[in-house]
């Protein structure tokens, strides 16, 4: 699976969030792309996303939407002849997701909280875009108040972000387990023997936990079936 | 009441919709403003909207949002120090409305129809902006498929658009009647005597209809009160 991340930020070099995510995105089959050409090279941009299976728009939320540069990219690159399903639909069946960074706590984005509207409401224009182009909409990945995060929180963020870019499919817990085990095995291969053994123990534990969870789910399903008779 | 219309369109000169609306907007106390300076003169833009009572964003819907130029205006002109209620809030108490032109029929914008999402959903980012800045959100004014409209439909559109820009307050029918009578009187003053008499008859009829409607509403209210005893 190939992933393309279109990054929109007025000053990426000065954004600690974007620099952190850029390092985390340095994975096989992930392309980190900051459209900066003026004017944009439309055929090159179209070729890039035509080649992707998962397309990610990544941006800080400015006035409840992406910065103007992403809208300019949409207005220019997503031409009717390129991507409308009725005329060939270059993006049909691909996935579309958003990575949104927030200066406010994520909890502020709900009815009754300071921002009043949820991110699911505010991202409706992108959901409509996915619908129109025949793409599958992914749950958004939210990074809130990166500057206040502890080192441990940042490590969780790094792994979750890598999963968001590369785990396939994205939504099931069992796929998350498989992704984690594959990732640990890949890391293990680059380590000295002693560390490989330790990582092996972690993998065994994860696999064992996953098996236990699966057994518990089976038991739960049986109990439910009985209760519904 | 002063109204400022911020128009965002990549090619206004070639848009028959925008040319039509520009002529209709040539009213006292209405400023039609197309931000074109690069870079924007931020203090001048801020002074313009600080002076308005009703602020209108007017644009064709591109990918379920305004064209990039309006977002660039928002990102540049609406600075925290200028408009955040916590620090002075230059726009608190003003009204914010959208004039949206559509290439598709308006009926396509609802669940189950081709566009799937409603304009009330798609405009959430602007509603959140109004909420954040302490502004009053107006119902949006929608112009769909202007090119297919008959001359009569366009005349209705012209009057409704002028009302949207200048009627105060916007939402009640009685205010619509008052607006229409004032408008007819103003038009009358520029006409020959014979036409002034005819317009006078129309105004009398409208006023009489409004009085009849008011009586009927009173009667209805009495009947309802009786029924609820």
PDB file of N, CA and C in Angstrom, chain A residues 62-68 71-72 74-75 78-80 83-84 104 113-117 121-122 124-125 127-129 131-133, chain B residues 62-68 71-72 74-75 78-80 83-84 104 113-117 121-122 124-125 127-129 131-133:
ATOM      1  N   UNK A  62      -6.824  26.170  10.760  1.00  0.00           N
ATOM      2  CA  UNK A  62      -6.896  27.641  10.760  1.00  0.00           C
ATOM      3  C   UNK A  62      -8.325  28.030  10.452  1.00  0.00           C
ATOM      4  N   UNK A  63      -8.948  28.760  11.320  1.00  0.00           N
ATOM      5  CA  UNK A  63     -10.350  29.161  11.105  1.00  0.00           C
ATOM      6  C   UNK A  63     -11.192  27.966  10.653  1.00  0.00           C
ATOM      7  N   UNK A  64     -11.007  26.846  11.374  1.00  0.00           N
ATOM      8  CA  UNK A  64     -11.879  25.681  11.227  1.00  0.00           C
ATOM      9  C   UNK A  64     -11.767  24.978   9.882  1.00  0.00           C
ATOM     10  N   UNK A  65     -10.605  25.137   9.229  1.00  0.00           N
ATOM     11  CA  UNK A  65     -10.391  24.524   7.921  1.00  0.00           C
ATOM     12  C   UNK A  65      -8.871  24.449   7.694  1.00  0.00           C
ATOM     13  N   UNK A  66      -8.472  23.927   6.545  1.00  0.00           N
ATOM     14  CA  UNK A  66      -7.046  23.907   6.208  1.00  0.00           C
ATOM     15  C   UNK A  66      -6.580  25.315   5.829  1.00  0.00           C
ATOM     16  N   UNK A  67      -5.274  25.583   5.920  1.00  0.00           N
ATOM     17  CA  UNK A  67      -4.759  26.859   5.400  1.00  0.00           C
ATOM     18  C   UNK A  67      -5.086  26.999   3.913  1.00  0.00           C
ATOM     19  N   UNK A  68      -5.052  28.243   3.432  1.00  0.00           N
ATOM     20  CA  UNK A  68      -5.432  28.527   2.047  1.00  0.00           C
ATOM     21  C   UNK A  68      -4.633  27.711   1.032  1.00  0.00           C
ATOM     22  N   UNK A  71      -6.394  24.577   0.013  1.00  0.00           N
ATOM     23  CA  UNK A  71      -7.569  24.846  -0.832  1.00  0.00           C
ATOM     24  C   UNK A  71      -7.109  25.193  -2.253  1.00  0.00           C
ATOM     25  N   UNK A  72      -6.017  25.950  -2.364  1.00  0.00           N
ATOM     26  CA  UNK A  72      -5.491  26.282  -3.691  1.00  0.00           C
ATOM     27  C   UNK A  72      -5.068  25.001  -4.417  1.00  0.00           C
ATOM     28  N   UNK A  74      -6.351  21.941  -3.905  1.00  0.00           N
ATOM     29  CA  UNK A  74      -7.598  21.261  -4.296  1.00  0.00           C
ATOM     30  C   UNK A  74      -8.183  21.897  -5.550  1.00  0.00           C
ATOM     31  N   UNK A  75      -8.292  23.237  -5.511  1.00  0.00           N
ATOM     32  CA  UNK A  75      -8.954  23.956  -6.610  1.00  0.00           C
ATOM     33  C   UNK A  75      -8.189  23.778  -7.925  1.00  0.00           C
ATOM     34  N   UNK A  78      -7.386  19.051  -8.442  1.00  0.00           N
ATOM     35  CA  UNK A  78      -8.548  18.157  -8.561  1.00  0.00           C
ATOM     36  C   UNK A  78      -9.481  18.671  -9.650  1.00  0.00           C
ATOM     37  N   UNK A  79      -9.070  18.473 -10.881  1.00  0.00           N
ATOM     38  CA  UNK A  79      -9.874  18.915 -12.014  1.00  0.00           C
ATOM     39  C   UNK A  79     -10.927  17.871 -12.339  1.00  0.00           C
ATOM     40  N   UNK A  80     -12.013  18.335 -12.872  1.00  0.00           N
ATOM     41  CA  UNK A  80     -13.129  17.455 -13.191  1.00  0.00           C
ATOM     42  C   UNK A  80     -12.712  16.316 -14.122  1.00  0.00           C
ATOM     43  N   UNK A  83     -10.600  13.560 -11.982  1.00  0.00           N
ATOM     44  CA  UNK A  83     -11.052  12.723 -10.869  1.00  0.00           C
ATOM     45  C   UNK A  83     -12.550  12.488 -10.769  1.00  0.00           C
ATOM     46  N   UNK A  84     -13.376  13.091 -11.648  1.00  0.00           N
ATOM     47  CA  UNK A  84     -14.810  12.833 -11.531  1.00  0.00           C
ATOM     48  C   UNK A  84     -15.109  11.388 -11.926  1.00  0.00           C
ATOM     49  N   UNK A 104      -5.737  24.198  20.360  1.00  0.00           N
ATOM     50  CA  UNK A 104      -6.643  24.016  21.494  1.00  0.00           C
ATOM     51  C   UNK A 104      -6.738  22.531  21.842  1.00  0.00           C
ATOM     52  N   UNK A 113     -18.864  23.097  24.376  1.00  0.00           N
ATOM     53  CA  UNK A 113     -17.476  23.449  24.686  1.00  0.00           C
ATOM     54  C   UNK A 113     -17.113  24.723  23.915  1.00  0.00           C
ATOM     55  N   UNK A 114     -15.931  25.319  24.211  1.00  0.00           N
ATOM     56  CA  UNK A 114     -15.638  26.641  23.610  1.00  0.00           C
ATOM     57  C   UNK A 114     -15.774  26.720  22.092  1.00  0.00           C
ATOM     58  N   UNK A 115     -15.400  25.672  21.364  1.00  0.00           N
ATOM     59  CA  UNK A 115     -15.457  25.788  19.893  1.00  0.00           C
ATOM     60  C   UNK A 115     -16.815  25.417  19.325  1.00  0.00           C
ATOM     61  N   UNK A 116     -17.669  24.780  20.133  1.00  0.00           N
ATOM     62  CA  UNK A 116     -19.086  24.553  19.805  1.00  0.00           C
ATOM     63  C   UNK A 116     -19.346  23.449  18.767  1.00  0.00           C
ATOM     64  N   UNK A 117     -18.445  23.293  17.798  1.00  0.00           N
ATOM     65  CA  UNK A 117     -18.672  22.318  16.731  1.00  0.00           C
ATOM     66  C   UNK A 117     -17.608  21.210  16.799  1.00  0.00           C
ATOM     67  N   UNK A 121     -18.083  17.566  12.288  1.00  0.00           N
ATOM     68  CA  UNK A 121     -18.913  18.575  11.600  1.00  0.00           C
ATOM     69  C   UNK A 121     -18.052  19.496  10.743  1.00  0.00           C
ATOM     70  N   UNK A 122     -16.931  19.946  11.315  1.00  0.00           N
ATOM     71  CA  UNK A 122     -16.102  20.941  10.622  1.00  0.00           C
ATOM     72  C   UNK A 122     -15.441  20.369   9.365  1.00  0.00           C
ATOM     73  N   UNK A 124     -16.808  18.391   7.214  1.00  0.00           N
ATOM     74  CA  UNK A 124     -17.811  17.980   6.222  1.00  0.00           C
ATOM     75  C   UNK A 124     -17.383  18.265   4.777  1.00  0.00           C
ATOM     76  N   UNK A 125     -16.781  19.440   4.469  1.00  0.00           N
ATOM     77  CA  UNK A 125     -16.391  19.660   3.064  1.00  0.00           C
ATOM     78  C   UNK A 125     -15.434  18.582   2.537  1.00  0.00           C
ATOM     79  N   UNK A 127     -15.323  15.446   3.662  1.00  0.00           N
ATOM     80  CA  UNK A 127     -16.125  14.221   3.537  1.00  0.00           C
ATOM     81  C   UNK A 127     -16.930  14.257   2.234  1.00  0.00           C
ATOM     82  N   UNK A 128     -17.451  15.438   1.903  1.00  0.00           N
ATOM     83  CA  UNK A 128     -18.219  15.587   0.658  1.00  0.00           C
ATOM     84  C   UNK A 128     -17.309  15.376  -0.553  1.00  0.00           C
ATOM     85  N   UNK A 129     -16.075  15.839  -0.437  1.00  0.00           N
ATOM     86  CA  UNK A 129     -15.085  15.622  -1.507  1.00  0.00           C
ATOM     87  C   UNK A 129     -14.847  14.124  -1.715  1.00  0.00           C
ATOM     88  N   UNK A 131     -16.804  11.697  -0.899  1.00  0.00           N
ATOM     89  CA  UNK A 131     -18.027  11.117  -1.446  1.00  0.00           C
ATOM     90  C   UNK A 131     -18.112  11.345  -2.954  1.00  0.00           C
ATOM     91  N   UNK A 132     -17.853  12.586  -3.370  1.00  0.00           N
ATOM     92  CA  UNK A 132     -17.968  12.958  -4.780  1.00  0.00           C
ATOM     93  C   UNK A 132     -16.974  12.191  -5.649  1.00  0.00           C
ATOM     94  N   UNK A 133     -15.762  11.941  -5.098  1.00  0.00           N
ATOM     95  CA  UNK A 133     -14.707  11.305  -5.896  1.00  0.00           C
ATOM     96  C   UNK A 133     -14.699   9.779  -5.748  1.00  0.00           C
TER      97      UNK A 133
ATOM     98  N   UNK B  62     -16.611  25.858  -4.466  1.00  0.00           N
ATOM     99  CA  UNK B  62     -15.577  25.016  -5.097  1.00  0.00           C
ATOM    100  C   UNK B  62     -15.189  23.944  -4.097  1.00  0.00           C
ATOM    101  N   UNK B  63     -15.332  22.696  -4.478  1.00  0.00           N
ATOM    102  CA  UNK B  63     -15.008  21.613  -3.550  1.00  0.00           C
ATOM    103  C   UNK B  63     -15.600  21.876  -2.162  1.00  0.00           C
ATOM    104  N   UNK B  64     -16.865  22.269  -2.166  1.00  0.00           N
ATOM    105  CA  UNK B  64     -17.664  22.351  -0.935  1.00  0.00           C
ATOM    106  C   UNK B  64     -17.193  23.425   0.035  1.00  0.00           C
ATOM    107  N   UNK B  65     -16.528  24.459  -0.512  1.00  0.00           N
ATOM    108  CA  UNK B  65     -16.031  25.549   0.322  1.00  0.00           C
ATOM    109  C   UNK B  65     -15.788  26.760  -0.580  1.00  0.00           C
ATOM    110  N   UNK B  66     -15.325  27.856   0.001  1.00  0.00           N
ATOM    111  CA  UNK B  66     -15.000  29.028  -0.816  1.00  0.00           C
ATOM    112  C   UNK B  66     -13.709  28.769  -1.591  1.00  0.00           C
ATOM    113  N   UNK B  67     -13.479  29.498  -2.688  1.00  0.00           N
ATOM    114  CA  UNK B  67     -12.181  29.411  -3.358  1.00  0.00           C
ATOM    115  C   UNK B  67     -11.050  29.799  -2.396  1.00  0.00           C
ATOM    116  N   UNK B  68      -9.836  29.381  -2.745  1.00  0.00           N
ATOM    117  CA  UNK B  68      -8.687  29.595  -1.855  1.00  0.00           C
ATOM    118  C   UNK B  68      -8.496  31.065  -1.496  1.00  0.00           C
ATOM    119  N   UNK B  71     -10.115  31.985   1.733  1.00  0.00           N
ATOM    120  CA  UNK B  71      -9.419  31.414   2.894  1.00  0.00           C
ATOM    121  C   UNK B  71      -8.142  32.192   3.178  1.00  0.00           C
ATOM    122  N   UNK B  72      -7.448  32.613   2.124  1.00  0.00           N
ATOM    123  CA  UNK B  72      -6.233  33.414   2.311  1.00  0.00           C
ATOM    124  C   UNK B  72      -6.589  34.737   2.995  1.00  0.00           C
ATOM    125  N   UNK B  74      -9.212  35.237   5.031  1.00  0.00           N
ATOM    126  CA  UNK B  74      -9.509  34.904   6.432  1.00  0.00           C
ATOM    127  C   UNK B  74      -8.222  34.724   7.239  1.00  0.00           C
ATOM    128  N   UNK B  75      -7.303  33.910   6.676  1.00  0.00           N
ATOM    129  CA  UNK B  75      -6.072  33.577   7.400  1.00  0.00           C
ATOM    130  C   UNK B  75      -5.214  34.814   7.645  1.00  0.00           C
ATOM    131  N   UNK B  78      -8.120  38.156   9.535  1.00  0.00           N
ATOM    132  CA  UNK B  78      -8.757  37.879  10.829  1.00  0.00           C
ATOM    133  C   UNK B  78      -7.690  37.446  11.834  1.00  0.00           C
ATOM    134  N   UNK B  79      -6.948  38.414  12.308  1.00  0.00           N
ATOM    135  CA  UNK B  79      -5.887  38.125  13.271  1.00  0.00           C
ATOM    136  C   UNK B  79      -6.472  38.100  14.677  1.00  0.00           C
ATOM    137  N   UNK B  80      -5.841  37.334  15.510  1.00  0.00           N
ATOM    138  CA  UNK B  80      -6.324  37.161  16.877  1.00  0.00           C
ATOM    139  C   UNK B  80      -6.444  38.504  17.605  1.00  0.00           C
ATOM    140  N   UNK B  83      -9.727  40.473  16.237  1.00  0.00           N
ATOM    141  CA  UNK B  83     -11.132  40.084  16.361  1.00  0.00           C
ATOM    142  C   UNK B  83     -11.486  39.117  17.474  1.00  0.00           C
ATOM    143  N   UNK B  84     -10.499  38.632  18.240  1.00  0.00           N
ATOM    144  CA  UNK B  84     -10.875  37.702  19.313  1.00  0.00           C
ATOM    145  C   UNK B  84     -11.636  38.452  20.398  1.00  0.00           C
ATOM    146  N   UNK B 104     -24.685  23.239  -9.472  1.00  0.00           N
ATOM    147  CA  UNK B 104     -25.687  22.179  -9.366  1.00  0.00           C
ATOM    148  C   UNK B 104     -26.983  22.761  -8.806  1.00  0.00           C
ATOM    149  N   UNK B 113     -29.290  12.737  -1.868  1.00  0.00           N
ATOM    150  CA  UNK B 113     -29.161  13.380  -3.183  1.00  0.00           C
ATOM    151  C   UNK B 113     -27.682  13.304  -3.616  1.00  0.00           C
ATOM    152  N   UNK B 114     -27.386  13.688  -4.877  1.00  0.00           N
ATOM    153  CA  UNK B 114     -26.020  13.456  -5.376  1.00  0.00           C
ATOM    154  C   UNK B 114     -24.892  14.016  -4.502  1.00  0.00           C
ATOM    155  N   UNK B 115     -25.080  15.187  -3.894  1.00  0.00           N
ATOM    156  CA  UNK B 115     -23.974  15.756  -3.112  1.00  0.00           C
ATOM    157  C   UNK B 115     -23.933  15.258  -1.669  1.00  0.00           C
ATOM    158  N   UNK B 116     -25.005  14.621  -1.218  1.00  0.00           N
ATOM    159  CA  UNK B 116     -25.050  13.901   0.064  1.00  0.00           C
ATOM    160  C   UNK B 116     -25.113  14.796   1.312  1.00  0.00           C
ATOM    161  N   UNK B 117     -24.474  15.947   1.277  1.00  0.00           N
ATOM    162  CA  UNK B 117     -24.430  16.820   2.457  1.00  0.00           C
ATOM    163  C   UNK B 117     -25.174  18.129   2.181  1.00  0.00           C
ATOM    164  N   UNK B 121     -24.588  21.849   6.626  1.00  0.00           N
ATOM    165  CA  UNK B 121     -23.456  21.042   7.112  1.00  0.00           C
ATOM    166  C   UNK B 121     -22.134  21.551   6.542  1.00  0.00           C
ATOM    167  N   UNK B 122     -22.146  21.829   5.230  1.00  0.00           N
ATOM    168  CA  UNK B 122     -20.892  22.204   4.561  1.00  0.00           C
ATOM    169  C   UNK B 122     -20.357  23.553   5.034  1.00  0.00           C
ATOM    170  N   UNK B 124     -20.332  24.635   8.064  1.00  0.00           N
ATOM    171  CA  UNK B 124     -20.001  24.619   9.496  1.00  0.00           C
ATOM    172  C   UNK B 124     -18.750  25.428   9.837  1.00  0.00           C
ATOM    173  N   UNK B 125     -17.670  25.372   9.029  1.00  0.00           N
ATOM    174  CA  UNK B 125     -16.494  26.171   9.411  1.00  0.00           C
ATOM    175  C   UNK B 125     -16.802  27.671   9.526  1.00  0.00           C
ATOM    176  N   UNK B 127     -19.805  28.925  10.299  1.00  0.00           N
ATOM    177  CA  UNK B 127     -20.631  29.068  11.498  1.00  0.00           C
ATOM    178  C   UNK B 127     -19.753  29.080  12.748  1.00  0.00           C
ATOM    179  N   UNK B 128     -18.723  28.232  12.738  1.00  0.00           N
ATOM    180  CA  UNK B 128     -17.799  28.189  13.880  1.00  0.00           C
ATOM    181  C   UNK B 128     -17.024  29.498  13.990  1.00  0.00           C
ATOM    182  N   UNK B 129     -16.685  30.068  12.843  1.00  0.00           N
ATOM    183  CA  UNK B 129     -16.002  31.371  12.820  1.00  0.00           C
ATOM    184  C   UNK B 129     -16.902  32.437  13.457  1.00  0.00           C
ATOM    185  N   UNK B 131     -19.333  32.008  15.517  1.00  0.00           N
ATOM    186  CA  UNK B 131     -19.451  31.709  16.949  1.00  0.00           C
ATOM    187  C   UNK B 131     -18.222  32.209  17.708  1.00  0.00           C
ATOM    188  N   UNK B 132     -17.048  31.933  17.186  1.00  0.00           N
ATOM    189  CA  UNK B 132     -15.799  32.298  17.851  1.00  0.00           C
ATOM    190  C   UNK B 132     -15.650  33.809  17.968  1.00  0.00           C
ATOM    191  N   UNK B 133     -16.112  34.545  16.941  1.00  0.00           N
ATOM    192  CA  UNK B 133     -15.919  35.991  16.918  1.00  0.00           C
ATOM    193  C   UNK B 133     -17.100  36.754  17.531  1.00  0.00           C
TER     194      UNK B 133
END
